[in-house]
XYZ file of C-alpha atoms in Angstrom:
360
model
C 146.974 89.327 102.214
C 146.920 91.992 104.932
C 150.674 92.662 104.534
C 150.211 92.965 100.786
C 147.424 95.551 101.226
C 149.571 97.498 103.723
C 152.487 97.476 101.282
C 150.227 98.797 98.527
C 149.001 101.606 100.766
C 152.601 102.579 101.607
C 153.540 102.590 97.917
C 150.476 104.701 97.143
C 151.426 107.205 99.856
C 155.054 107.388 98.620
C 153.846 107.861 95.057
C 151.604 110.722 96.159
C 154.389 112.250 98.189
C 156.819 112.164 95.238
C 154.270 113.864 93.017
C 153.770 116.643 95.540
C 157.527 116.920 96.058
C 158.268 117.299 92.347
C 155.413 119.779 91.884
C 156.429 121.950 94.863
C 160.130 121.710 93.968
C 159.409 122.886 90.437
C 157.156 125.747 91.570
C 159.526 126.945 94.328
C 162.633 126.629 92.121
C 161.021 128.683 89.370
C 159.776 131.234 91.897
C 163.199 131.506 93.599
C 165.061 131.869 90.290
C 162.681 134.608 89.209
C 162.963 136.326 92.591
C 166.789 136.220 92.629
C 166.989 137.394 89.029
C 164.805 140.419 89.774
C 166.792 141.197 92.970
C 170.103 141.086 91.084
C 168.877 143.355 88.294
C 167.010 145.942 90.330
C 169.252 146.151 93.436
C 172.572 145.121 91.956
C 173.048 142.372 94.529
C 175.568 139.675 93.751
C 175.128 136.254 95.352
C 178.138 134.097 96.110
C 178.231 130.335 95.710
C 178.125 130.030 99.516
C 174.936 132.107 99.652
C 173.310 130.128 96.870
C 174.369 126.788 98.428
C 172.908 127.714 101.825
C 169.708 128.989 100.203
C 169.431 125.826 98.087
C 169.795 123.560 101.131
C 167.254 125.578 103.104
C 164.836 125.596 100.162
C 165.258 121.831 99.640
C 164.477 121.212 103.302
C 161.395 123.407 103.082
C 160.250 121.605 99.950
C 160.680 118.214 101.634
C 158.807 119.395 104.716
C 155.976 121.083 102.800
C 155.582 118.068 100.512
C 155.285 115.791 103.529
C 152.727 118.046 105.226
C 150.628 118.393 102.052
C 150.825 114.629 101.391
C 149.605 113.871 104.911
C 146.785 116.395 104.619
C 145.772 114.968 101.232
C 145.934 111.387 102.598
C 143.687 112.250 105.544
C 141.301 114.143 103.252
C 140.996 111.209 100.858
C 140.616 108.798 103.778
C 137.662 110.767 105.121
C 136.017 112.024 101.933
C 136.665 109.155 99.498
C 137.910 105.887 100.971
C 135.516 105.757 103.920
C 132.288 106.214 101.902
C 133.584 103.935 99.128
C 134.315 101.242 101.734
C 130.801 101.572 103.154
C 129.245 101.310 99.688
C 131.367 98.262 98.760
C 130.547 96.468 102.027
C 126.841 97.180 101.555
C 126.990 95.920 97.953
C 128.660 92.703 99.131
C 125.836 92.146 101.628
C 123.285 92.691 98.858
C 124.997 90.014 96.720
C 124.738 87.659 99.711
C 120.974 88.198 99.905
C 120.831 90.698 102.782
C 118.434 93.335 101.428
C 117.997 95.024 104.819
C 121.370 96.786 104.534
C 121.316 100.595 104.282
C 124.166 103.082 103.820
C 124.391 105.924 106.340
C 127.131 108.373 105.376
C 128.321 110.950 107.857
C 127.958 114.489 106.641
C 131.168 116.524 106.866
C 132.767 119.425 105.044
C 135.151 117.124 103.184
C 132.638 114.576 101.885
C 131.410 114.954 98.334
C 127.653 115.343 97.847
C 127.930 112.836 95.009
C 128.570 110.042 97.508
C 125.389 110.980 99.367
C 123.493 110.826 96.070
C 124.974 107.370 95.403
C 124.042 106.248 98.932
C 120.454 107.481 98.502
C 120.105 105.648 95.175
C 121.646 102.513 96.710
C 119.233 102.607 99.651
C 116.252 102.978 97.295
C 117.529 100.047 95.231
C 117.954 97.909 98.368
C 114.412 98.806 99.473
C 112.982 97.838 96.069
C 114.957 94.581 96.050
C 113.719 93.833 99.559
C 110.124 94.315 98.422
C 110.719 92.168 95.334
C 112.260 89.408 97.454
C 109.267 89.481 99.800
C 106.904 89.218 96.839
C 108.945 86.354 95.387
C 108.900 84.479 98.692
C 105.163 85.015 99.084
C 104.602 83.981 95.464
C 106.508 80.711 95.924
C 104.679 79.992 99.187
C 101.283 80.704 97.613
C 102.024 78.657 94.505
C 103.141 75.732 96.672
C 99.944 75.952 98.709
C 97.702 76.228 95.645
C 99.435 73.278 93.956
C 99.143 71.070 97.025
C 95.347 71.381 97.278
C 94.333 69.885 93.887
C 97.181 67.368 94.063
C 95.980 66.177 97.459
C 92.415 65.860 96.130
C 93.612 63.848 93.140
C 95.744 61.555 95.325
C 92.918 60.955 97.813
C 90.319 60.107 95.182
C 92.821 58.005 93.228
C 93.369 55.976 96.420
C 89.605 55.605 96.904
C 89.210 54.388 93.310
C 91.426 51.421 94.186
C 89.042 50.332 96.962
C 87.659 46.788 96.388
C 83.940 46.493 95.757
C 83.549 50.159 94.785
C 80.147 50.874 93.225
C 79.858 52.285 89.712
C 78.175 55.402 91.100
C 81.072 56.100 93.474
C 83.625 55.352 90.779
C 82.053 57.978 88.491
C 81.797 60.488 91.356
C 85.479 60.057 92.292
C 86.531 60.277 88.646
C 84.656 63.565 88.293
C 86.392 64.958 91.382
C 89.799 63.971 89.979
C 88.891 65.616 86.665
C 87.761 68.807 88.424
C 90.981 68.939 90.483
C 93.129 68.366 87.394
C 91.311 71.182 85.561
C 91.846 73.450 88.543
C 95.549 72.574 88.498
C 95.754 73.197 84.747
C 93.993 76.573 85.148
C 96.404 77.548 87.910
C 99.482 76.708 85.837
C 97.997 78.437 82.785
C 97.272 81.602 84.773
C 100.753 81.592 86.332
C 102.327 81.365 82.849
C 100.078 84.121 81.497
C 100.813 86.395 84.446
C 104.538 85.716 84.149
C 104.493 86.650 80.453
C 102.498 89.790 81.147
C 104.733 90.907 84.012
C 107.896 90.300 81.984
C 106.487 92.160 78.969
C 106.732 89.052 76.800
C 103.225 89.837 75.548
C 102.711 93.155 73.773
C 99.372 94.679 72.720
C 98.375 93.955 69.113
C 96.123 96.790 68.058
C 93.336 95.685 65.730
C 89.828 97.000 65.110
C 86.978 94.917 66.573
C 83.383 95.206 67.795
C 83.527 95.552 71.588
C 79.859 94.643 72.082
C 80.178 91.501 69.979
C 83.255 90.429 71.941
C 81.404 90.837 75.252
C 78.411 88.857 73.979
C 80.663 85.981 72.910
C 82.418 85.999 76.280
C 79.085 86.070 78.131
C 77.673 83.195 76.070
C 80.622 80.991 76.996
C 79.175 80.955 80.559
C 75.656 80.014 79.426
C 75.835 76.563 80.990
C 76.724 78.081 84.383
C 73.986 80.727 84.451
C 71.356 78.224 83.327
C 72.446 75.743 85.990
C 72.237 78.418 88.719
C 69.105 80.018 87.193
C 70.827 83.426 87.076
C 68.993 86.277 85.362
C 71.025 88.006 82.635
C 70.491 91.657 81.780
C 72.361 93.381 78.932
C 72.522 96.989 77.753
C 75.195 96.921 75.071
C 75.661 99.791 72.627
C 75.544 98.536 69.040
C 78.376 99.020 66.565
C 80.900 100.197 69.145
C 84.189 99.645 67.326
C 87.495 100.062 69.128
C 91.173 99.610 68.352
C 93.104 97.450 70.806
C 94.294 93.959 71.659
C 91.145 91.839 71.421
C 92.813 88.713 72.794
C 94.104 90.449 75.923
C 90.777 92.191 76.575
C 88.994 88.867 76.160
C 91.062 87.685 79.149
C 89.637 90.594 81.166
C 85.987 89.843 80.302
C 86.355 86.096 80.898
C 87.792 86.635 84.371
C 85.243 89.302 85.349
C 82.316 87.155 84.148
C 83.798 84.108 85.853
C 83.915 85.947 89.191
C 80.416 87.399 88.703
C 78.843 83.965 88.161
C 81.020 82.317 90.779
C 79.897 84.624 93.597
C 76.268 85.036 92.529
C 73.855 82.667 94.284
C 71.163 80.622 92.576
C 68.396 82.867 91.255
C 70.654 85.930 91.312
C 71.320 88.468 88.602
C 74.280 89.481 86.434
C 74.111 92.519 84.164
C 76.389 93.972 81.491
C 76.313 97.577 80.353
C 78.474 99.021 77.546
C 78.308 102.724 76.700
C 80.593 105.138 74.872
C 81.303 108.631 76.139
C 83.496 110.692 73.842
C 86.738 108.840 73.107
C 86.115 106.358 75.927
C 84.030 103.215 76.307
C 82.741 102.111 79.727
C 82.064 98.439 80.424
C 80.160 97.731 83.659
C 79.681 94.164 84.888
C 77.362 93.936 87.896
C 76.403 90.927 90.016
C 74.037 90.408 92.932
C 76.551 88.279 94.820
C 77.993 88.466 98.305
C 79.765 91.795 97.764
C 83.205 92.932 98.887
C 84.221 94.724 102.099
C 86.516 97.775 101.991
C 89.335 95.731 103.520
C 89.036 93.035 100.868
C 88.576 95.613 98.104
C 92.028 97.033 98.818
C 93.665 93.684 97.953
C 91.496 92.047 95.297
C 94.028 92.765 92.537
C 96.923 91.211 94.501
C 98.263 87.865 93.317
C 96.788 84.827 95.111
C 94.543 87.006 97.287
C 91.186 85.347 97.907
C 88.419 86.968 99.915
C 86.925 83.562 100.620
C 89.581 82.212 102.988
C 87.561 79.039 103.520
C 87.971 78.229 99.793
C 84.311 77.240 99.628
C 84.327 78.825 96.164
C 87.059 77.415 93.988
C 89.681 79.792 92.635
C 93.396 80.470 92.664
C 93.493 84.208 93.306
C 95.150 85.015 89.987
C 92.167 86.071 87.868
C 91.934 89.686 89.015
C 95.746 89.995 89.109
C 95.717 89.059 85.406
C 92.911 91.552 84.785
C 94.835 94.376 86.473
C 98.011 93.602 84.549
C 96.177 93.637 81.207
C 94.439 96.888 82.153
C 97.831 98.473 82.976
C 99.464 97.249 79.752
C 96.587 98.505 77.580
C 96.645 101.854 79.444
C 93.043 101.426 80.526
C 91.454 101.808 83.948
C 89.404 99.577 86.258
C 87.436 100.349 89.410
C 85.091 98.428 91.676
C 82.048 99.460 93.694
C 80.674 96.955 96.144
C 78.534 96.502 99.205
C 78.445 93.436 101.406
C 75.374 91.307 100.714
C 74.296 93.396 97.712
C 76.850 92.580 95.029
C 79.642 94.300 93.090
C 80.131 96.392 89.965
C 83.412 96.342 88.043
C 83.853 99.267 85.647
C 86.478 99.165 82.891
C 87.337 102.407 81.100
C 88.799 101.880 77.624
C 90.049 104.142 74.847
C 87.779 103.549 71.861
C 90.669 104.436 69.541
C 94.315 103.433 69.899
C 96.012 105.854 72.307
C 99.510 104.848 71.214
């Protein structure tokens, strides 16, 4: 293989040399014929066959020598300015295909190198950096999914084993069955959220703009949590502007409200308070959902929209860390905006800014 490559390089050099030889021979021959013709006409000089033969031999030797020199110079130039950077780019690309996203191209700057290769190297390095970040996210995603799947599965296996215990009381049997049901629902919710997030991130879901009553949608979403707020004796306060019609994807926005309400009730203690405020200002509508829960620190607030991030590392409050990631993705797709204000021990307020009319 190495001998074959060497042979190809030699053939390439000879081919280049012949091209230069023919070009220089043609140019010099034409120039010499023109020069001799002018000399003979203007000065009346007559050249003998011996003179022309000697001149032809000398000219041929010069052409051979000049062709060789120019070929060598061109070979060295191409080696430095073309082949070397191309080799670096190819080697880096091969490492990328093998999964090494840490590779970066560092081209030496010289007077012969084309700026285009530096542009290619810069673009390649940016691509490698993005791929590296994507690979890290993928690895973290797989690790987090594996962890989140193991927890409910372990609960289900443990309680299923306990159900097989001889002499188990009816009370315990019902209790264990409920725990298995809760774990299975948690597993189903996790898988459902992963599928939804995957569709959203891969743009397999596109906004369907229809006209609907925003206030009515929020009331329906809030009422779906009635059992929870009654069980925890949570006070509900609403200030919803009537007849606020907007054009957007009602189904996708419903996902936002369900997740925000779910978090509000989840982190609000018994006897706490959850409030909803909906107001329009010009072409925008502002939805504020406030709870009197545990609040969020600045450190946690910087990551709450990350996939699988959970502020409660003890997992004392059940969740899979995908709810707010889904919310953020929907907000981005619908070209809306979301912000959060929170204080530890005093609760949080999530504010969603929506275009009342379709913004295209």
